[in-house]
């Protein structure tokens, strides 16, 4: 069973400046609710029991958001507002399941994941990138079902426009299992459109084996000088770890760019 999830939150969020100059992008409201709560709800519904947040000193407000008990207690005593009581109960429920780990420098997603090594108990864990919201169908839940069926690693996947492949990790297919699931032959981070192996992109949901830490420990910086989780995954594939690309059925919202962030509120408001 997959019981633990890692959420890297220590990036700088430069694409959302100026909103992120003093504010954590994961707390920005999407239709009146912080983006990170959508991700936590997806985890809970998928059966995850423990979530490990990778934050930095600059993102300490994320921890403060879940540890503001005295403030809530004082307000509730004074106002006795049932809405606030419910919000506080929800925060307490989240807080119970979150552990915090620090990444001092934003060296890349691979380095962020490496920081959680000592906390991972089982053979496989879930990793979610919070900029990628997937609504209408729980992507993590579907991926856990695929993992169970094939006893393999899984990555969420979506076909993107050929011109846009340089924004994503892109993989090519070794074998088609069915219309939604593909055994991956290799994966490359942000390829040049001229040399991209396909237009199948990896979206921010991964079921990864604990053995990835052995690769991450020795990984050198790749594209853009960052340590990418994709590069460690490619090394595992070369060692015959089975990775399945799962074409998810939900709707993808890219909340990491200004245009996407604004659009995400409009899309969620429609539901
Ligand atoms: P991104 O590189 O897509 O986003 O990281 P970013 O760095 O936050 O924002 P931009 O690119 O400057 O606009 C994907 C996820 O990985 C986390 C980020 O917080 C984001 O959730 N991350 C990234 C880390 O935790 N550590 C890192 O070193 C890099």
PDB file of C-alpha atoms and ligand atoms in Angstrom:
ATOM      1  CA  UNK A   1       0.000   0.000   0.000  1.00  0.00           C
ATOM      2  CA  UNK A   2       1.093   3.588  -0.649  1.00  0.00           C
ATOM      3  CA  UNK A   3       0.707   5.474   2.612  1.00  0.00           C
ATOM      4  CA  UNK A   4       3.230   8.326   2.367  1.00  0.00           C
ATOM      5  CA  UNK A   5       3.387  11.326   0.041  1.00  0.00           C
ATOM      6  CA  UNK A   6       6.118  13.901  -0.539  1.00  0.00           C
ATOM      7  CA  UNK A   7       5.276  17.443  -1.607  1.00  0.00           C
ATOM      8  CA  UNK A   8       8.223  19.676  -2.603  1.00  0.00           C
ATOM      9  CA  UNK A   9       7.397  23.297  -1.715  1.00  0.00           C
ATOM     10  CA  UNK A  10      10.825  24.895  -1.447  1.00  0.00           C
ATOM     11  CA  UNK A  11      11.013  26.456  -4.936  1.00  0.00           C
ATOM     12  CA  UNK A  12      11.134  30.203  -5.502  1.00  0.00           C
ATOM     13  CA  UNK A  13       7.960  30.585  -7.579  1.00  0.00           C
ATOM     14  CA  UNK A  14       9.537  33.191  -9.846  1.00  0.00           C
ATOM     15  CA  UNK A  15       6.925  32.726 -12.561  1.00  0.00           C
ATOM     16  CA  UNK A  16       4.288  34.055 -10.194  1.00  0.00           C
ATOM     17  CA  UNK A  17       6.146  37.208  -9.214  1.00  0.00           C
ATOM     18  CA  UNK A  18       5.228  39.682  -7.825  1.00  0.00           C
ATOM     19  CA  UNK A  19       2.702  37.519  -5.901  1.00  0.00           C
ATOM     20  CA  UNK A  20       5.475  35.300  -4.572  1.00  0.00           C
ATOM     21  CA  UNK A  21       7.970  37.948  -3.474  1.00  0.00           C
ATOM     22  CA  UNK A  22       6.740  37.711   0.147  1.00  0.00           C
ATOM     23  CA  UNK A  23       4.017  35.049  -0.134  1.00  0.00           C
ATOM     24  CA  UNK A  24       4.154  31.264  -0.636  1.00  0.00           C
ATOM     25  CA  UNK A  25       2.423  30.438  -3.921  1.00  0.00           C
ATOM     26  CA  UNK A  26       0.950  27.245  -2.452  1.00  0.00           C
ATOM     27  CA  UNK A  27      -1.120  29.342  -0.032  1.00  0.00           C
ATOM     28  CA  UNK A  28      -2.503  31.581  -2.772  1.00  0.00           C
ATOM     29  CA  UNK A  29      -6.267  31.150  -2.979  1.00  0.00           C
ATOM     30  CA  UNK A  30      -7.811  29.256  -5.858  1.00  0.00           C
ATOM     31  CA  UNK A  31     -11.546  29.937  -5.748  1.00  0.00           C
ATOM     32  CA  UNK A  32     -11.295  30.864  -2.051  1.00  0.00           C
ATOM     33  CA  UNK A  33      -9.149  27.923  -0.890  1.00  0.00           C
ATOM     34  CA  UNK A  34      -5.339  27.710  -0.684  1.00  0.00           C
ATOM     35  CA  UNK A  35      -3.944  25.661  -3.566  1.00  0.00           C
ATOM     36  CA  UNK A  36      -2.148  23.269  -1.199  1.00  0.00           C
ATOM     37  CA  UNK A  37      -5.473  22.204   0.370  1.00  0.00           C
ATOM     38  CA  UNK A  38      -6.655  20.802  -2.979  1.00  0.00           C
ATOM     39  CA  UNK A  39      -3.485  18.714  -3.069  1.00  0.00           C
ATOM     40  CA  UNK A  40      -3.946  17.532   0.535  1.00  0.00           C
ATOM     41  CA  UNK A  41      -7.582  16.597  -0.158  1.00  0.00           C
ATOM     42  CA  UNK A  42      -6.451  14.575  -3.187  1.00  0.00           C
ATOM     43  CA  UNK A  43      -3.949  12.734  -0.949  1.00  0.00           C
ATOM     44  CA  UNK A  44      -6.501  12.029   1.791  1.00  0.00           C
ATOM     45  CA  UNK A  45      -9.050  10.716  -0.689  1.00  0.00           C
ATOM     46  CA  UNK A  46      -6.373   8.479  -2.211  1.00  0.00           C
ATOM     47  CA  UNK A  47      -5.707   6.871   1.193  1.00  0.00           C
ATOM     48  CA  UNK A  48      -2.455   8.663   2.064  1.00  0.00           C
ATOM     49  CA  UNK A  49      -1.798   8.754   5.831  1.00  0.00           C
ATOM     50  CA  UNK A  50       1.350  10.895   6.042  1.00  0.00           C
ATOM     51  CA  UNK A  51       2.498  13.835   3.922  1.00  0.00           C
ATOM     52  CA  UNK A  52       6.039  15.191   4.003  1.00  0.00           C
ATOM     53  CA  UNK A  53       6.333  18.871   3.056  1.00  0.00           C
ATOM     54  CA  UNK A  54       9.738  20.029   1.844  1.00  0.00           C
ATOM     55  CA  UNK A  55       9.943  23.743   2.656  1.00  0.00           C
ATOM     56  CA  UNK A  56      12.632  26.393   3.093  1.00  0.00           C
ATOM     57  CA  UNK A  57      13.060  29.206   5.640  1.00  0.00           C
ATOM     58  CA  UNK A  58      11.568  31.562   3.066  1.00  0.00           C
ATOM     59  CA  UNK A  59       8.449  29.370   2.947  1.00  0.00           C
ATOM     60  CA  UNK A  60       8.025  29.069   6.740  1.00  0.00           C
ATOM     61  CA  UNK A  61       4.583  30.669   6.412  1.00  0.00           C
ATOM     62  CA  UNK A  62       3.377  27.303   5.083  1.00  0.00           C
ATOM     63  CA  UNK A  63       4.198  25.696   8.433  1.00  0.00           C
ATOM     64  CA  UNK A  64       2.714  28.685  10.295  1.00  0.00           C
ATOM     65  CA  UNK A  65      -0.542  28.251   8.375  1.00  0.00           C
ATOM     66  CA  UNK A  66      -1.000  24.805   9.933  1.00  0.00           C
ATOM     67  CA  UNK A  67       0.360  25.750  13.399  1.00  0.00           C
ATOM     68  CA  UNK A  68      -1.714  28.837  14.240  1.00  0.00           C
ATOM     69  CA  UNK A  69      -3.629  27.161  17.094  1.00  0.00           C
ATOM     70  CA  UNK A  70      -3.555  29.954  19.665  1.00  0.00           C
ATOM     71  CA  UNK A  71      -4.941  32.418  17.123  1.00  0.00           C
ATOM     72  CA  UNK A  72      -7.829  30.101  16.196  1.00  0.00           C
ATOM     73  CA  UNK A  73      -8.600  29.200  19.824  1.00  0.00           C
ATOM     74  CA  UNK A  74      -8.772  32.856  20.892  1.00  0.00           C
ATOM     75  CA  UNK A  75     -11.020  33.832  17.965  1.00  0.00           C
ATOM     76  CA  UNK A  76     -13.322  30.831  18.481  1.00  0.00           C
ATOM     77  CA  UNK A  77     -13.680  31.678  22.192  1.00  0.00           C
ATOM     78  CA  UNK A  78     -14.678  35.233  21.338  1.00  0.00           C
ATOM     79  CA  UNK A  79     -16.833  34.720  18.253  1.00  0.00           C
ATOM     80  CA  UNK A  80     -18.198  31.160  18.487  1.00  0.00           C
ATOM     81  CA  UNK A  81     -18.622  31.191  14.705  1.00  0.00           C
ATOM     82  CA  UNK A  82     -19.337  27.621  13.452  1.00  0.00           C
ATOM     83  CA  UNK A  83     -17.674  28.387  10.094  1.00  0.00           C
ATOM     84  CA  UNK A  84     -14.405  29.250  11.836  1.00  0.00           C
ATOM     85  CA  UNK A  85     -14.714  26.166  14.079  1.00  0.00           C
ATOM     86  CA  UNK A  86     -15.026  23.991  10.972  1.00  0.00           C
ATOM     87  CA  UNK A  87     -12.094  25.660   9.248  1.00  0.00           C
ATOM     88  CA  UNK A  88      -9.957  25.112  12.344  1.00  0.00           C
ATOM     89  CA  UNK A  89     -11.002  21.447  12.539  1.00  0.00           C
ATOM     90  CA  UNK A  90      -9.937  21.025   8.927  1.00  0.00           C
ATOM     91  CA  UNK A  91      -6.541  22.644   9.615  1.00  0.00           C
ATOM     92  CA  UNK A  92      -6.056  20.311  12.612  1.00  0.00           C
ATOM     93  CA  UNK A  93      -6.845  17.288  10.447  1.00  0.00           C
ATOM     94  CA  UNK A  94      -4.212  18.366   7.888  1.00  0.00           C
ATOM     95  CA  UNK A  95      -1.654  19.234  10.595  1.00  0.00           C
ATOM     96  CA  UNK A  96      -1.886  15.758  12.116  1.00  0.00           C
ATOM     97  CA  UNK A  97      -0.688  14.156   8.907  1.00  0.00           C
ATOM     98  CA  UNK A  98       2.049  16.634   7.851  1.00  0.00           C
ATOM     99  CA  UNK A  99       5.783  16.387   8.625  1.00  0.00           C
ATOM    100  CA  UNK A 100       8.103  19.254   7.658  1.00  0.00           C
ATOM    101  CA  UNK A 101      11.577  18.865   6.186  1.00  0.00           C
ATOM    102  CA  UNK A 102      13.871  21.726   5.146  1.00  0.00           C
ATOM    103  CA  UNK A 103      15.768  22.256   1.915  1.00  0.00           C
ATOM    104  CA  UNK A 104      18.189  25.163   2.463  1.00  0.00           C
ATOM    105  CA  UNK A 105      18.847  25.934  -1.193  1.00  0.00           C
ATOM    106  CA  UNK A 106      16.488  25.343  -4.128  1.00  0.00           C
ATOM    107  CA  UNK A 107      18.843  22.984  -5.969  1.00  0.00           C
ATOM    108  CA  UNK A 108      16.022  21.198  -7.791  1.00  0.00           C
ATOM    109  CA  UNK A 109      13.151  18.728  -7.321  1.00  0.00           C
ATOM    110  CA  UNK A 110      15.552  15.781  -7.046  1.00  0.00           C
ATOM    111  CA  UNK A 111      17.389  17.431  -4.171  1.00  0.00           C
ATOM    112  CA  UNK A 112      14.066  18.294  -2.484  1.00  0.00           C
ATOM    113  CA  UNK A 113      12.995  14.628  -2.603  1.00  0.00           C
ATOM    114  CA  UNK A 114      16.394  13.491  -1.300  1.00  0.00           C
ATOM    115  CA  UNK A 115      15.808  15.567   1.853  1.00  0.00           C
ATOM    116  CA  UNK A 116      12.931  13.234   2.829  1.00  0.00           C
ATOM    117  CA  UNK A 117      14.965  10.019   2.641  1.00  0.00           C
ATOM    118  CA  UNK A 118      15.037   9.246   6.363  1.00  0.00           C
ATOM    119  CA  UNK A 119      11.244   9.457   6.649  1.00  0.00           C
ATOM    120  CA  UNK A 120      10.246   7.063   3.864  1.00  0.00           C
ATOM    121  CA  UNK A 121       9.192   3.697   5.297  1.00  0.00           C
ATOM    122  CA  UNK A 122       7.707   1.608   2.488  1.00  0.00           C
ATOM    123  CA  UNK A 123       9.010   0.353  -0.851  1.00  0.00           C
ATOM    124  CA  UNK A 124       7.017   2.957  -2.813  1.00  0.00           C
ATOM    125  CA  UNK A 125       5.748   6.467  -2.090  1.00  0.00           C
ATOM    126  CA  UNK A 126       3.701   9.138  -3.854  1.00  0.00           C
ATOM    127  CA  UNK A 127       5.174  12.494  -4.907  1.00  0.00           C
ATOM    128  CA  UNK A 128       3.035  15.451  -5.947  1.00  0.00           C
ATOM    129  CA  UNK A 129       4.089  18.779  -7.433  1.00  0.00           C
ATOM    130  CA  UNK A 130       1.617  21.309  -6.053  1.00  0.00           C
ATOM    131  CA  UNK A 131       1.671  23.596  -9.122  1.00  0.00           C
ATOM    132  CA  UNK A 132      -0.087  20.842 -11.029  1.00  0.00           C
ATOM    133  CA  UNK A 133      -3.741  20.655 -10.045  1.00  0.00           C
ATOM    134  CA  UNK A 134      -5.780  17.842 -11.514  1.00  0.00           C
ATOM    135  CA  UNK A 135      -9.493  18.269 -10.942  1.00  0.00           C
ATOM    136  CA  UNK A 136     -12.670  16.247 -11.564  1.00  0.00           C
ATOM    137  CA  UNK A 137     -10.982  12.849 -11.095  1.00  0.00           C
ATOM    138  CA  UNK A 138      -8.502  11.906  -8.380  1.00  0.00           C
ATOM    139  CA  UNK A 139      -5.279  11.258 -10.293  1.00  0.00           C
ATOM    140  CA  UNK A 140      -3.326   9.940  -7.273  1.00  0.00           C
ATOM    141  CA  UNK A 141      -6.068   7.413  -6.522  1.00  0.00           C
ATOM    142  CA  UNK A 142      -6.058   6.107 -10.115  1.00  0.00           C
ATOM    143  CA  UNK A 143      -2.260   5.888 -10.100  1.00  0.00           C
ATOM    144  CA  UNK A 144      -2.253   3.909  -6.839  1.00  0.00           C
ATOM    145  CA  UNK A 145      -4.670   1.431  -8.462  1.00  0.00           C
ATOM    146  CA  UNK A 146      -2.309   1.095 -11.468  1.00  0.00           C
ATOM    147  CA  UNK A 147       0.643   0.614  -9.121  1.00  0.00           C
ATOM    148  CA  UNK A 148      -1.200  -2.169  -7.303  1.00  0.00           C
ATOM    149  CA  UNK A 149      -2.158  -3.909 -10.528  1.00  0.00           C
ATOM    150  CA  UNK A 150       1.295  -3.852 -12.137  1.00  0.00           C
ATOM    151  CA  UNK A 151       3.531  -3.560  -9.053  1.00  0.00           C
ATOM    152  CA  UNK A 152       5.456  -0.768 -10.781  1.00  0.00           C
ATOM    153  CA  UNK A 153       6.360   2.893 -10.554  1.00  0.00           C
ATOM    154  CA  UNK A 154       3.846   5.244 -12.187  1.00  0.00           C
ATOM    155  CA  UNK A 155       3.935   8.800 -13.557  1.00  0.00           C
ATOM    156  CA  UNK A 156       0.963  10.931 -14.559  1.00  0.00           C
ATOM    157  CA  UNK A 157       1.063  11.809 -18.207  1.00  0.00           C
ATOM    158  CA  UNK A 158      -0.584  14.013 -20.789  1.00  0.00           C
ATOM    159  CA  UNK A 159       0.018  14.744 -24.475  1.00  0.00           C
ATOM    160  CA  UNK A 160       1.223  18.302 -25.023  1.00  0.00           C
ATOM    161  CA  UNK A 161       1.737  20.453 -28.086  1.00  0.00           C
ATOM    162  CA  UNK A 162       5.001  19.580 -29.870  1.00  0.00           C
ATOM    163  CA  UNK A 163       6.196  23.190 -29.643  1.00  0.00           C
ATOM    164  CA  UNK A 164       5.786  23.128 -25.827  1.00  0.00           C
ATOM    165  CA  UNK A 165       7.785  19.996 -24.964  1.00  0.00           C
ATOM    166  CA  UNK A 166      10.679  22.052 -23.535  1.00  0.00           C
ATOM    167  CA  UNK A 167       8.540  22.836 -20.460  1.00  0.00           C
ATOM    168  CA  UNK A 168       8.213  19.208 -19.331  1.00  0.00           C
ATOM    169  CA  UNK A 169       9.823  15.856 -18.771  1.00  0.00           C
ATOM    170  CA  UNK A 170       9.070  13.918 -21.962  1.00  0.00           C
ATOM    171  CA  UNK A 171       9.044  10.124 -22.361  1.00  0.00           C
ATOM    172  CA  UNK A 172       8.832   7.603 -25.137  1.00  0.00           C
ATOM    173  CA  UNK A 173       6.916   4.369 -25.031  1.00  0.00           C
ATOM    174  CA  UNK A 174       8.354   0.876 -24.862  1.00  0.00           C
ATOM    175  CA  UNK A 175       4.985  -0.886 -24.850  1.00  0.00           C
ATOM    176  CA  UNK A 176       1.341   0.155 -24.821  1.00  0.00           C
ATOM    177  CA  UNK A 177      -0.631  -1.638 -22.087  1.00  0.00           C
ATOM    178  CA  UNK A 178      -3.996  -0.046 -22.984  1.00  0.00           C
ATOM    179  CA  UNK A 179      -5.260   3.359 -24.124  1.00  0.00           C
ATOM    180  CA  UNK A 180      -4.325   5.029 -20.832  1.00  0.00           C
ATOM    181  CA  UNK A 181      -1.179   3.183 -19.699  1.00  0.00           C
ATOM    182  CA  UNK A 182       2.248   2.839 -21.309  1.00  0.00           C
ATOM    183  CA  UNK A 183       5.475   1.177 -20.232  1.00  0.00           C
ATOM    184  CA  UNK A 184       8.147   3.857 -20.479  1.00  0.00           C
ATOM    185  CA  UNK A 185      11.333   3.294 -22.437  1.00  0.00           C
ATOM    186  CA  UNK A 186      13.129   6.491 -21.421  1.00  0.00           C
ATOM    187  CA  UNK A 187      12.461   9.977 -20.094  1.00  0.00           C
ATOM    188  CA  UNK A 188      14.269  13.257 -20.647  1.00  0.00           C
ATOM    189  CA  UNK A 189      13.887  16.597 -18.837  1.00  0.00           C
ATOM    190  CA  UNK A 190      12.813  19.599 -20.931  1.00  0.00           C
ATOM    191  CA  UNK A 191      14.064  18.449 -24.350  1.00  0.00           C
ATOM    192  CA  UNK A 192      14.574  20.742 -27.290  1.00  0.00           C
ATOM    193  CA  UNK A 193      11.463  20.321 -29.506  1.00  0.00           C
ATOM    194  CA  UNK A 194      13.750  19.271 -32.383  1.00  0.00           C
ATOM    195  CA  UNK A 195      15.110  16.317 -30.400  1.00  0.00           C
ATOM    196  CA  UNK A 196      12.127  15.407 -28.209  1.00  0.00           C
ATOM    197  CA  UNK A 197      11.377  11.658 -28.197  1.00  0.00           C
ATOM    198  CA  UNK A 198       7.581  12.295 -28.292  1.00  0.00           C
ATOM    199  CA  UNK A 199       4.956  14.758 -27.069  1.00  0.00           C
ATOM    200  CA  UNK A 200       4.040  12.669 -23.994  1.00  0.00           C
ATOM    201  CA  UNK A 201       4.725  14.842 -20.951  1.00  0.00           C
ATOM    202  CA  UNK A 202       5.134  13.883 -17.304  1.00  0.00           C
ATOM    203  CA  UNK A 203       2.767  15.823 -15.026  1.00  0.00           C
ATOM    204  CA  UNK A 204       3.400  16.331 -11.304  1.00  0.00           C
ATOM    205  CA  UNK A 205       2.209  13.028  -9.824  1.00  0.00           C
ATOM    206  CA  UNK A 206       4.684  10.190  -9.325  1.00  0.00           C
ATOM    207  CA  UNK A 207       4.713   6.831  -7.573  1.00  0.00           C
ATOM    208  CA  UNK A 208       8.394   6.251  -6.959  1.00  0.00           C
ATOM    209  CA  UNK A 209      10.415   3.395  -5.468  1.00  0.00           C
ATOM    210  CA  UNK A 210      12.499   3.978  -2.359  1.00  0.00           C
ATOM    211  CA  UNK A 211      15.532   2.902  -4.429  1.00  0.00           C
ATOM    212  CA  UNK A 212      15.405   6.313  -6.130  1.00  0.00           C
ATOM    213  CA  UNK A 213      17.305   7.720  -3.132  1.00  0.00           C
ATOM    214  CA  UNK A 214      20.392   5.704  -4.143  1.00  0.00           C
ATOM    215  CA  UNK A 215      20.321   7.480  -7.512  1.00  0.00           C
ATOM    216  CA  UNK A 216      19.581  10.910  -6.044  1.00  0.00           C
ATOM    217  CA  UNK A 217      22.526  10.706  -3.646  1.00  0.00           C
ATOM    218  CA  UNK A 218      25.007  10.685  -6.514  1.00  0.00           C
ATOM    219  CA  UNK A 219      23.104  12.754  -9.060  1.00  0.00           C
ATOM    220  CA  UNK A 220      24.862  15.715 -10.664  1.00  0.00           C
ATOM    221  CA  UNK A 221      22.958  18.860 -11.696  1.00  0.00           C
ATOM    222  CA  UNK A 222      21.321  18.560 -15.123  1.00  0.00           C
ATOM    223  CA  UNK A 223      19.344  21.005 -17.323  1.00  0.00           C
ATOM    224  CA  UNK A 224      19.509  24.583 -16.005  1.00  0.00           C
ATOM    225  CA  UNK A 225      21.994  23.505 -13.297  1.00  0.00           C
ATOM    226  CA  UNK A 226      19.226  21.840 -11.216  1.00  0.00           C
ATOM    227  CA  UNK A 227      19.037  18.320  -9.775  1.00  0.00           C
ATOM    228  CA  UNK A 228      16.002  16.862 -11.523  1.00  0.00           C
ATOM    229  CA  UNK A 229      13.885  13.957 -10.323  1.00  0.00           C
ATOM    230  CA  UNK A 230      13.525  13.033 -14.025  1.00  0.00           C
ATOM    231  CA  UNK A 231      17.253  12.291 -14.306  1.00  0.00           C
ATOM    232  CA  UNK A 232      17.091   9.891 -11.339  1.00  0.00           C
ATOM    233  CA  UNK A 233      14.038   8.205 -12.898  1.00  0.00           C
ATOM    234  CA  UNK A 234      15.906   7.701 -16.170  1.00  0.00           C
ATOM    235  CA  UNK A 235      18.731   5.975 -14.248  1.00  0.00           C
ATOM    236  CA  UNK A 236      16.183   3.657 -12.585  1.00  0.00           C
ATOM    237  CA  UNK A 237      14.616   2.822 -15.958  1.00  0.00           C
ATOM    238  CA  UNK A 238      18.099   1.928 -17.230  1.00  0.00           C
ATOM    239  CA  UNK A 239      18.338  -0.455 -14.245  1.00  0.00           C
ATOM    240  CA  UNK A 240      15.078  -2.119 -15.426  1.00  0.00           C
ATOM    241  CA  UNK A 241      12.712  -0.518 -12.891  1.00  0.00           C
ATOM    242  CA  UNK A 242       9.292  -0.632 -14.564  1.00  0.00           C
ATOM    243  CA  UNK A 243       7.737   2.841 -14.992  1.00  0.00           C
ATOM    244  CA  UNK A 244       4.210   3.257 -16.338  1.00  0.00           C
ATOM    245  CA  UNK A 245       3.004   6.517 -17.900  1.00  0.00           C
ATOM    246  CA  UNK A 246      -0.651   6.903 -16.861  1.00  0.00           C
ATOM    247  CA  UNK A 247      -2.777   9.172 -19.030  1.00  0.00           C
ATOM    248  CA  UNK A 248      -5.076  10.660 -16.408  1.00  0.00           C
ATOM    249  CA  UNK A 249      -8.766  11.400 -17.000  1.00  0.00           C
ATOM    250  CA  UNK A 250      -9.111  14.548 -14.859  1.00  0.00           C
ATOM    251  CA  UNK A 251      -8.622  18.121 -16.035  1.00  0.00           C
ATOM    252  CA  UNK A 252      -5.124  19.563 -15.705  1.00  0.00           C
ATOM    253  CA  UNK A 253      -4.609  23.102 -14.350  1.00  0.00           C
ATOM    254  CA  UNK A 254      -1.098  24.582 -14.386  1.00  0.00           C
ATOM    255  CA  UNK A 255      -1.039  26.889 -11.363  1.00  0.00           C
ATOM    256  CA  UNK A 256       2.681  27.685 -11.620  1.00  0.00           C
ATOM    257  CA  UNK A 257       2.313  30.397 -14.274  1.00  0.00           C
ATOM    258  CA  UNK A 258       0.364  33.630 -13.924  1.00  0.00           C
ATOM    259  CA  UNK A 259      -1.977  32.835 -16.806  1.00  0.00           C
ATOM    260  CA  UNK A 260      -2.577  29.300 -15.525  1.00  0.00           C
ATOM    261  CA  UNK A 261      -3.060  30.456 -11.936  1.00  0.00           C
ATOM    262  CA  UNK A 262      -5.730  32.966 -12.929  1.00  0.00           C
ATOM    263  CA  UNK A 263      -7.435  30.395 -15.157  1.00  0.00           C
ATOM    264  CA  UNK A 264      -7.474  27.782 -12.372  1.00  0.00           C
ATOM    265  CA  UNK A 265      -9.868  29.850 -10.239  1.00  0.00           C
ATOM    266  CA  UNK A 266     -12.237  30.239 -13.180  1.00  0.00           C
ATOM    267  CA  UNK A 267     -12.160  26.502 -13.964  1.00  0.00           C
ATOM    268  CA  UNK A 268     -12.766  25.454 -10.346  1.00  0.00           C
ATOM    269  CA  UNK A 269     -15.562  27.996  -9.963  1.00  0.00           C
ATOM    270  CA  UNK A 270     -17.373  26.262 -12.852  1.00  0.00           C
ATOM    271  CA  UNK A 271     -17.575  22.893 -11.041  1.00  0.00           C
TER     272      UNK A 271
HETATM  273  P1  LIG B   1       9.339  24.413 -10.255  1.00  0.00           P
HETATM  274  O1  LIG B   1      10.743  24.629 -10.624  1.00  0.00           O
HETATM  275  O2  LIG B   1       8.374  24.070 -11.319  1.00  0.00           O
HETATM  276  O3  LIG B   1       8.730  25.680  -9.532  1.00  0.00           O
HETATM  277  O4  LIG B   1       9.301  23.327  -9.139  1.00  0.00           O
HETATM  278  P2  LIG B   1       9.375  26.822  -8.651  1.00  0.00           P
HETATM  279  O5  LIG B   1      10.836  26.687  -8.549  1.00  0.00           O
HETATM  280  O6  LIG B   1       8.632  26.875  -7.371  1.00  0.00           O
HETATM  281  O7  LIG B   1       8.902  28.109  -9.446  1.00  0.00           O
HETATM  282  P3  LIG B   1       9.505  28.923 -10.656  1.00  0.00           P
HETATM  283  O8  LIG B   1       9.919  27.922 -11.707  1.00  0.00           O
HETATM  284  O9  LIG B   1      10.629  29.746 -10.102  1.00  0.00           O
HETATM  285  O10 LIG B   1       8.344  29.765 -11.070  1.00  0.00           O
HETATM  286  C1  LIG B   1       8.282  22.356  -9.022  1.00  0.00           C
HETATM  287  C2  LIG B   1       7.976  22.116  -7.557  1.00  0.00           C
HETATM  288  O11 LIG B   1       9.141  21.680  -6.879  1.00  0.00           O
HETATM  289  C3  LIG B   1       9.432  22.531  -5.777  1.00  0.00           C
HETATM  290  C4  LIG B   1       8.692  23.821  -6.040  1.00  0.00           C
HETATM  291  O12 LIG B   1       8.344  24.454  -4.808  1.00  0.00           O
HETATM  292  C5  LIG B   1       7.476  23.365  -6.837  1.00  0.00           C
HETATM  293  O13 LIG B   1       6.436  22.963  -5.973  1.00  0.00           O
HETATM  294  N1  LIG B   1      10.891  22.691  -5.686  1.00  0.00           N
HETATM  295  C6  LIG B   1      11.591  23.086  -6.771  1.00  0.00           C
HETATM  296  C7  LIG B   1      11.531  22.439  -4.482  1.00  0.00           C
HETATM  297  O14 LIG B   1      10.900  22.078  -3.468  1.00  0.00           O
HETATM  298  N2  LIG B   1      12.874  22.588  -4.424  1.00  0.00           N
HETATM  299  C8  LIG B   1      13.604  22.981  -5.486  1.00  0.00           C
HETATM  300  O15 LIG B   1      14.843  23.085  -5.348  1.00  0.00           O
HETATM  301  C9  LIG B   1      12.946  23.233  -6.694  1.00  0.00           C
END
